[in-house]
Each structure stands twice: as C-alpha cells, then as structure tokens.
Amino acid sequence: MVCGIRHLAVIMDGNGRWAKAHGKPRLAGHKAGADTLDRVMHWCREAGIRHLTVYAFSTENWKRSKDEVSGLMKLLGTYLRTKEKQLVKDGVRFRVIGRKGDLSAALQKKIAQVEEATKNGEWNLNVALSYGGRAEIVDAARKLADSFAADPAARAAFDADPEAAFAKCLYAPDLPDPDLLVRTSGELRVSNFLLWEIAYSEIYVTPTYWPDFDKAEFDKALEAYSHRERRLGGRLK
Ligand code: FPP
C-alpha cells in the first residue's frame, strides 16, 4: 500500500499514563513504548513511508525525576546496543536530532557509532533527543550567523533564498518536511516538536496511549490523512 506520506513525525505520548493504568513503574511504559516504535517502523515500511521521526526526549524532559531521566537514557543506550545489527541489516539510517552535547559522553559515542554504521541505509529513523523546536531554530540561527562571519558567499546565498538558506542550518536539512504529525494520548499541542518543519504538516491526534498504538490505530491515522486536502498555503484548483 502506498499512502502518499514521505515523512511521518510522531509525538509518542502517554507512556507514563499507560504504566499507571497497568500498575507499573513509569519506565515500564517507556519500555513498552520502545516496542511500539519497532512495530510502527515495520508498518511505515509496508505503507511506503521512508522517513520516521519520533520525539523521544525533549529539552524540557531533563526536568523529570533523576530516576526517570537516567532510566530513559539507559533504555536508549540498550536500544542502540541491541538494535544496531538489525538496523544495519534492515537498511535503516539511524540519526539523532537535538542537542546531542547534552547527553552523556558514553551515549554520544554510541549514537555516533550507530549513525556511522547505518549511514548508507535508505530508510530513515530519526530520534529526537534533548530536542526542542525553539532550540533547533536558535541553533540554526547561530550556525547561520557563524557562516556569515566565515564565508561572504553565505550572506549572498541567504539573500537569494532566505528560507532555504535557513533550513540548511537545521539538524537534518536533507529530510523532507513531515506530511503527517501524529500525537498519541490526546493532548492538542505540538510541545515544541519540529516547529519549523511542521509548518504545513497535517496533524492527527488519537486518545490512545503510545504503548497501545496498534496497527488499527496506525491505519486510522493514514486513513484520516488520505481525506485531508493539502493546500500548502495555496488554493486548490
Ligand atoms: C512521553 O510520554 C514519552 C517520553 C517522554 C519518552 C518516549 C520514549 C520512548 C517511547 C522510549 C524509547 C525510545 C527509543 C527511541 C528507544 P510521557 O512519559 O510524557 O507520558 P505521560 O504524559 O502519560 O506521563
């Protein structure tokens, strides 16, 4: 099935509430969420979606309890260690977007290694870690200002096409903008996720918690997308 979506972005929300509803610690919710991610990757491939970007840890999530933060970081490290071979085998290009410098040296090293090992993959999994949409825009502005100072041609390129020149300074400039943003667990907000990139994305929100997001839910999101009229700011003919 081809659904016309090139890039799906997901705010994987509700792990904590799922855990509470099952009488489990919050980290059990995040572990179940990591399993959901595996399944969603599979369904994306079946549906012909080539880019998946998921929000795993925001710049604001550092304010959570020490135990939850360290548990999540440990889970990410374990994920990378246990999945690396499979990612390579499946032709997945793994990338982290966000302020990687905020992460532990060990996790940064592992991320760099998996990014290198998977760099020729043709299917894209992007994990937002210590990510904030405003932080990304600020980081891009800084990069652009630095490029002006270093290279006079950079200013001319910016003047010729400001939005394109700015977008080149984002964390993963080669990615197409998301066609669809899915948020689980019912909150009607974008929570500082991909603020620049979702300018024209369709948004789909389901009350289902992320660990319970199953194939039927996935299909419902795609079905909803198929009925949207994407004007991209223009007029329909
Ligand atoms: C939001 O739910 C979810 C997170 C802050 C973490 C998402 C992380 C994963 C799914 C784990 C693994 C990811 C990878 C890439 C291996 P919440 O905790 O805010 O839920 P709540 O709103 O119900 O409390």
CSV table of C-alpha atoms and ligand atoms in Angstrom, one decimal:
chain,number,residue,atom,x,y,z
A,1,MET,CA,0.0,0.0,0.0
A,2,VAL,CA,1.3,3.4,-0.8
A,3,CYS,CA,-0.2,6.2,1.3
A,4,GLY,CA,1.5,9.3,-0.2
A,5,ILE,CA,3.3,10.1,3.1
A,6,ARG,CA,7.0,10.5,2.7
A,7,HIS,CA,7.7,11.6,6.3
A,8,LEU,CA,5.8,10.7,9.4
A,9,ALA,CA,6.5,12.5,12.7
A,10,VAL,CA,5.3,11.1,16.0
A,11,ILE,CA,4.9,12.5,19.5
A,12,MET,CA,5.0,9.3,21.4
A,13,ASP,CA,2.9,10.4,24.4
A,14,GLY,CA,1.2,8.6,27.2
A,15,ASN,CA,3.8,6.1,28.3
A,16,GLY,CA,3.5,7.3,31.9
A,17,ARG,CA,-0.3,7.1,32.0
A,18,TRP,CA,-0.2,3.7,30.3
A,19,ALA,CA,2.2,2.5,33.1
A,20,LYS,CA,0.0,3.9,35.8
A,21,ALA,CA,-3.1,2.3,34.3
A,22,HIS,CA,-1.3,-1.0,34.4
A,23,GLY,CA,0.0,-0.5,38.0
A,24,LYS,CA,3.6,-0.4,36.6
A,25,PRO,CA,6.5,2.0,37.1
A,26,ARG,CA,6.8,4.8,34.5
A,27,LEU,CA,9.9,3.2,33.0
A,28,ALA,CA,7.8,0.1,32.1
A,29,GLY,CA,5.7,2.5,30.0
A,30,HIS,CA,8.8,3.8,28.2
A,31,LYS,CA,9.9,0.2,27.5
A,32,ALA,CA,6.5,-0.7,26.1
A,33,GLY,CA,6.8,2.5,24.0
A,34,ALA,CA,10.1,1.3,22.6
A,35,ASP,CA,8.4,-1.9,21.4
A,36,THR,CA,5.6,0.1,19.8
A,37,LEU,CA,8.3,2.0,17.9
A,38,ASP,CA,9.6,-1.2,16.4
A,39,ARG,CA,6.1,-2.1,15.2
A,40,VAL,CA,5.4,1.3,13.8
A,41,MET,CA,8.7,1.2,11.8
A,42,HIS,CA,7.5,-2.0,10.3
A,43,TRP,CA,4.1,-0.6,9.4
A,44,CYS,CA,5.7,2.5,7.9
A,45,ARG,CA,7.8,0.4,5.6
A,46,GLU,CA,4.8,-1.6,4.5
A,47,ALA,CA,3.0,1.7,3.8
A,48,GLY,CA,5.9,3.1,1.7
A,49,ILE,CA,6.7,5.8,4.3
A,50,ARG,CA,10.5,6.3,4.1
A,51,HIS,CA,11.1,8.8,6.9
A,52,LEU,CA,10.0,8.4,10.5
A,53,THR,CA,10.9,11.0,13.2
A,54,VAL,CA,10.0,10.3,16.8
A,55,TYR,CA,10.1,12.6,19.9
A,56,ALA,CA,11.9,10.5,22.5
A,57,PHE,CA,13.3,13.2,24.9
A,58,SER,CA,12.7,16.9,24.8
A,59,THR,CA,14.9,19.7,26.1
A,60,GLU,CA,12.2,20.1,28.9
A,61,ASN,CA,12.3,16.4,29.8
A,62,TRP,CA,15.6,17.0,31.8
A,63,LYS,CA,13.3,18.4,34.5
A,64,ARG,CA,11.8,15.0,35.2
A,65,SER,CA,12.9,12.9,38.2
A,66,LYS,CA,16.5,11.8,38.3
A,67,ASP,CA,15.4,8.2,38.2
A,68,GLU,CA,13.1,8.6,35.2
A,69,VAL,CA,15.8,10.6,33.2
A,70,SER,CA,18.5,8.0,34.0
A,71,GLY,CA,16.1,5.2,33.2
A,72,LEU,CA,15.2,6.7,29.8
A,73,MET,CA,18.9,7.3,29.0
A,74,LYS,CA,19.7,3.7,29.9
A,75,LEU,CA,16.8,2.5,27.8
A,76,LEU,CA,18.1,4.5,24.8
A,77,GLY,CA,21.6,3.0,25.3
A,78,THR,CA,20.2,-0.5,25.5
A,79,TYR,CA,18.1,0.1,22.4
A,80,LEU,CA,21.1,1.2,20.4
A,81,ARG,CA,23.2,-1.8,21.6
A,82,THR,CA,20.6,-4.4,21.0
A,83,LYS,CA,19.2,-3.0,17.7
A,84,GLU,CA,22.3,-1.9,15.9
A,85,LYS,CA,22.8,-5.0,13.8
A,86,GLN,CA,19.2,-5.3,12.9
A,87,LEU,CA,19.1,-1.6,11.8
A,88,VAL,CA,22.1,-2.2,9.5
A,89,LYS,CA,20.5,-5.4,8.2
A,90,ASP,CA,17.2,-3.7,7.5
A,91,GLY,CA,18.9,-0.8,5.7
A,92,VAL,CA,17.8,1.8,8.3
A,93,ARG,CA,19.7,5.0,8.5
A,94,PHE,CA,19.6,6.0,12.2
A,95,ARG,CA,20.0,9.6,13.2
A,96,VAL,CA,19.6,11.6,16.3
A,97,ILE,CA,18.4,15.2,16.1
A,98,GLY,CA,18.7,17.5,19.1
A,99,ARG,CA,21.4,18.9,21.4
A,100,LYS,CA,23.5,15.8,21.4
A,101,GLY,CA,26.1,17.6,23.5
A,102,ASP,CA,23.6,17.4,26.5
A,103,LEU,CA,23.8,13.6,26.5
A,104,SER,CA,26.4,11.6,28.4
A,105,ALA,CA,29.8,11.0,26.7
A,106,ALA,CA,29.0,7.3,26.5
A,107,LEU,CA,25.6,7.8,24.9
A,108,GLN,CA,27.1,10.3,22.4
A,109,LYS,CA,29.8,7.9,21.5
A,110,LYS,CA,27.3,5.0,20.9
A,111,ILE,CA,25.0,7.3,18.9
A,112,ALA,CA,27.9,8.4,16.7
A,113,GLN,CA,28.9,4.8,16.2
A,114,VAL,CA,25.4,3.7,15.2
A,115,GLU,CA,24.9,6.7,12.9
A,116,GLU,CA,28.2,5.8,11.2
A,117,ALA,CA,27.3,2.1,10.9
A,118,THR,CA,23.9,2.9,9.4
A,119,LYS,CA,24.8,5.9,7.2
A,120,ASN,CA,24.2,4.0,4.0
A,121,GLY,CA,20.7,2.9,5.0
A,122,GLU,CA,17.9,4.1,2.7
A,123,TRP,CA,15.1,4.1,5.2
A,124,ASN,CA,15.3,6.8,7.8
A,125,LEU,CA,14.7,6.6,11.5
A,126,ASN,CA,15.3,10.0,13.2
A,127,VAL,CA,15.1,10.1,17.0
A,128,ALA,CA,14.7,13.5,18.6
A,129,LEU,CA,16.8,13.5,21.8
A,130,SER,CA,17.3,16.5,24.0
A,131,TYR,CA,15.3,18.1,21.3
A,132,GLY,CA,13.4,21.4,21.3
A,133,GLY,CA,11.9,23.1,18.2
A,134,ARG,CA,12.9,26.5,19.6
A,135,ALA,CA,16.4,25.2,20.4
A,136,GLU,CA,16.7,23.9,16.9
A,137,ILE,CA,15.8,27.3,15.5
A,138,VAL,CA,18.2,29.1,17.8
A,139,ASP,CA,20.9,26.6,16.9
A,140,ALA,CA,20.2,27.2,13.2
A,141,ALA,CA,20.3,31.0,13.6
A,142,ARG,CA,23.7,30.7,15.4
A,143,LYS,CA,25.1,28.4,12.7
A,144,LEU,CA,23.9,30.8,10.0
A,145,ALA,CA,25.4,33.8,11.8
A,146,ASP,CA,28.7,31.9,12.1
A,147,SER,CA,28.6,31.1,8.4
A,148,PHE,CA,28.2,34.8,7.6
A,149,ALA,CA,31.3,35.6,9.6
A,150,ALA,CA,33.3,32.8,8.0
A,151,ASP,CA,32.2,33.0,4.4
A,152,PRO,CA,31.0,36.1,2.4
A,153,ALA,CA,29.1,33.8,-0.1
A,154,ALA,CA,26.9,32.6,2.7
A,155,ARG,CA,25.3,36.0,3.1
A,156,ALA,CA,24.6,36.2,-0.6
A,157,ALA,CA,23.1,32.7,-0.6
A,158,PHE,CA,20.8,33.8,2.3
A,159,ASP,CA,19.7,37.0,0.5
A,160,ALA,CA,18.9,35.0,-2.6
A,161,ASP,CA,16.7,32.5,-0.8
A,162,PRO,CA,16.4,33.2,3.0
A,163,GLU,CA,14.1,30.3,4.0
A,164,ALA,CA,16.1,27.7,2.0
A,165,ALA,CA,19.4,29.0,3.4
A,166,PHE,CA,18.0,28.9,7.0
A,167,ALA,CA,16.5,25.4,6.5
A,168,LYS,CA,20.0,24.2,5.6
A,169,CYS,CA,21.2,25.0,9.1
A,170,LEU,CA,18.6,22.8,10.8
A,171,TYR,CA,19.7,19.5,12.4
A,172,ALA,CA,18.8,17.2,9.4
A,173,PRO,CA,18.4,19.5,6.5
A,174,ASP,CA,18.1,16.8,3.9
A,175,LEU,CA,14.8,15.5,5.4
A,176,PRO,CA,11.6,16.4,3.7
A,177,ASP,CA,9.1,18.2,5.9
A,178,PRO,CA,6.7,15.8,7.7
A,179,ASP,CA,3.5,15.3,5.8
A,180,LEU,CA,1.7,14.0,8.9
A,181,LEU,CA,2.3,14.6,12.6
A,182,VAL,CA,0.7,12.0,14.9
A,183,ARG,CA,0.3,12.6,18.6
A,184,THR,CA,-0.9,9.9,20.9
A,185,SER,CA,-2.7,10.2,24.3
A,186,GLY,CA,-5.0,13.0,23.3
A,187,GLU,CA,-3.2,16.3,24.1
A,188,LEU,CA,-3.9,19.0,21.5
A,189,ARG,CA,-0.5,20.7,21.3
A,190,VAL,CA,2.8,20.3,19.4
A,191,SER,CA,5.0,20.6,22.5
A,192,ASN,CA,8.0,22.3,20.9
A,193,PHE,CA,8.4,19.5,18.3
A,194,LEU,CA,9.8,20.3,14.8
A,195,LEU,CA,8.4,23.8,14.9
A,196,TRP,CA,10.0,24.9,11.6
A,197,GLU,CA,9.4,21.6,9.8
A,198,ILE,CA,5.6,21.1,10.6
A,199,ALA,CA,4.6,24.5,9.1
A,200,TYR,CA,2.3,22.7,6.7
A,201,SER,CA,2.0,19.2,8.2
A,202,GLU,CA,-1.3,17.6,8.7
A,203,ILE,CA,-2.0,16.8,12.4
A,204,TYR,CA,-3.7,13.7,13.7
A,205,VAL,CA,-4.3,13.2,17.4
A,206,THR,CA,-5.6,9.9,19.0
A,207,PRO,CA,-6.5,9.4,22.6
A,208,THR,CA,-4.7,6.1,22.6
A,209,TYR,CA,-1.6,5.9,24.8
A,210,TRP,CA,1.6,5.2,22.7
A,211,PRO,CA,2.2,1.7,24.1
A,212,ASP,CA,-1.3,0.8,22.9
A,213,PHE,CA,-0.9,2.3,19.4
A,214,ASP,CA,-1.6,-0.7,17.2
A,215,LYS,CA,-2.0,-1.4,13.5
A,216,ALA,CA,-5.6,-0.4,13.6
A,217,GLU,CA,-4.7,2.9,15.1
A,218,PHE,CA,-1.9,3.4,12.5
A,219,ASP,CA,-4.3,2.6,9.7
A,220,LYS,CA,-6.8,5.1,11.1
A,221,ALA,CA,-4.2,7.8,11.1
A,222,LEU,CA,-3.3,7.1,7.5
A,223,GLU,CA,-7.0,6.9,6.5
A,224,ALA,CA,-7.6,10.3,8.1
A,225,TYR,CA,-4.6,11.7,6.2
A,226,SER,CA,-5.9,10.4,2.9
A,227,HIS,CA,-9.0,12.6,3.3
A,228,ARG,CA,-7.1,15.8,4.0
A,229,GLU,CA,-6.9,18.4,1.3
A,230,ARG,CA,-3.4,19.7,1.4
A,231,ARG,CA,-3.3,23.2,0.1
A,232,LEU,CA,0.2,24.0,1.4
A,233,GLY,CA,-1.0,27.6,1.7
A,234,GLY,CA,-2.2,27.8,-1.9
A,235,ARG,CA,-5.6,27.3,-3.4
A,236,LEU,CA,-7.0,24.1,-4.7
A,237,LYS,CA,-7.6,24.0,-8.4
B,1,FPP,C1,6.1,10.7,26.6
B,1,FPP,O1,5.3,10.0,27.5
B,1,FPP,C2,7.2,9.9,26.3
B,1,FPP,C3,8.5,10.1,26.5
B,1,FPP,C4,9.0,11.4,27.3
B,1,FPP,C5,9.6,9.2,26.2
B,1,FPP,C6,9.4,8.5,24.9
B,1,FPP,C7,10.4,7.4,24.9
B,1,FPP,C8,10.2,6.2,24.4
B,1,FPP,C9,9.0,5.7,23.7
B,1,FPP,C10,11.3,5.2,24.6
B,1,FPP,C11,12.2,4.7,23.7
B,1,FPP,C12,12.6,5.5,22.5
B,1,FPP,C13,13.5,4.9,21.8
B,1,FPP,C14,14.0,5.6,20.6
B,1,FPP,C15,14.1,3.6,22.1
B,1,FPP,P1,5.1,10.5,29.0
B,1,FPP,O2,6.1,9.9,29.8
B,1,FPP,O3,5.1,12.1,29.0
B,1,FPP,O4,3.7,10.0,29.3
B,1,FPP,P2,2.6,10.7,30.3
B,1,FPP,O5,2.2,12.0,29.6
B,1,FPP,O6,1.5,9.7,30.2
B,1,FPP,O7,3.2,10.8,31.6
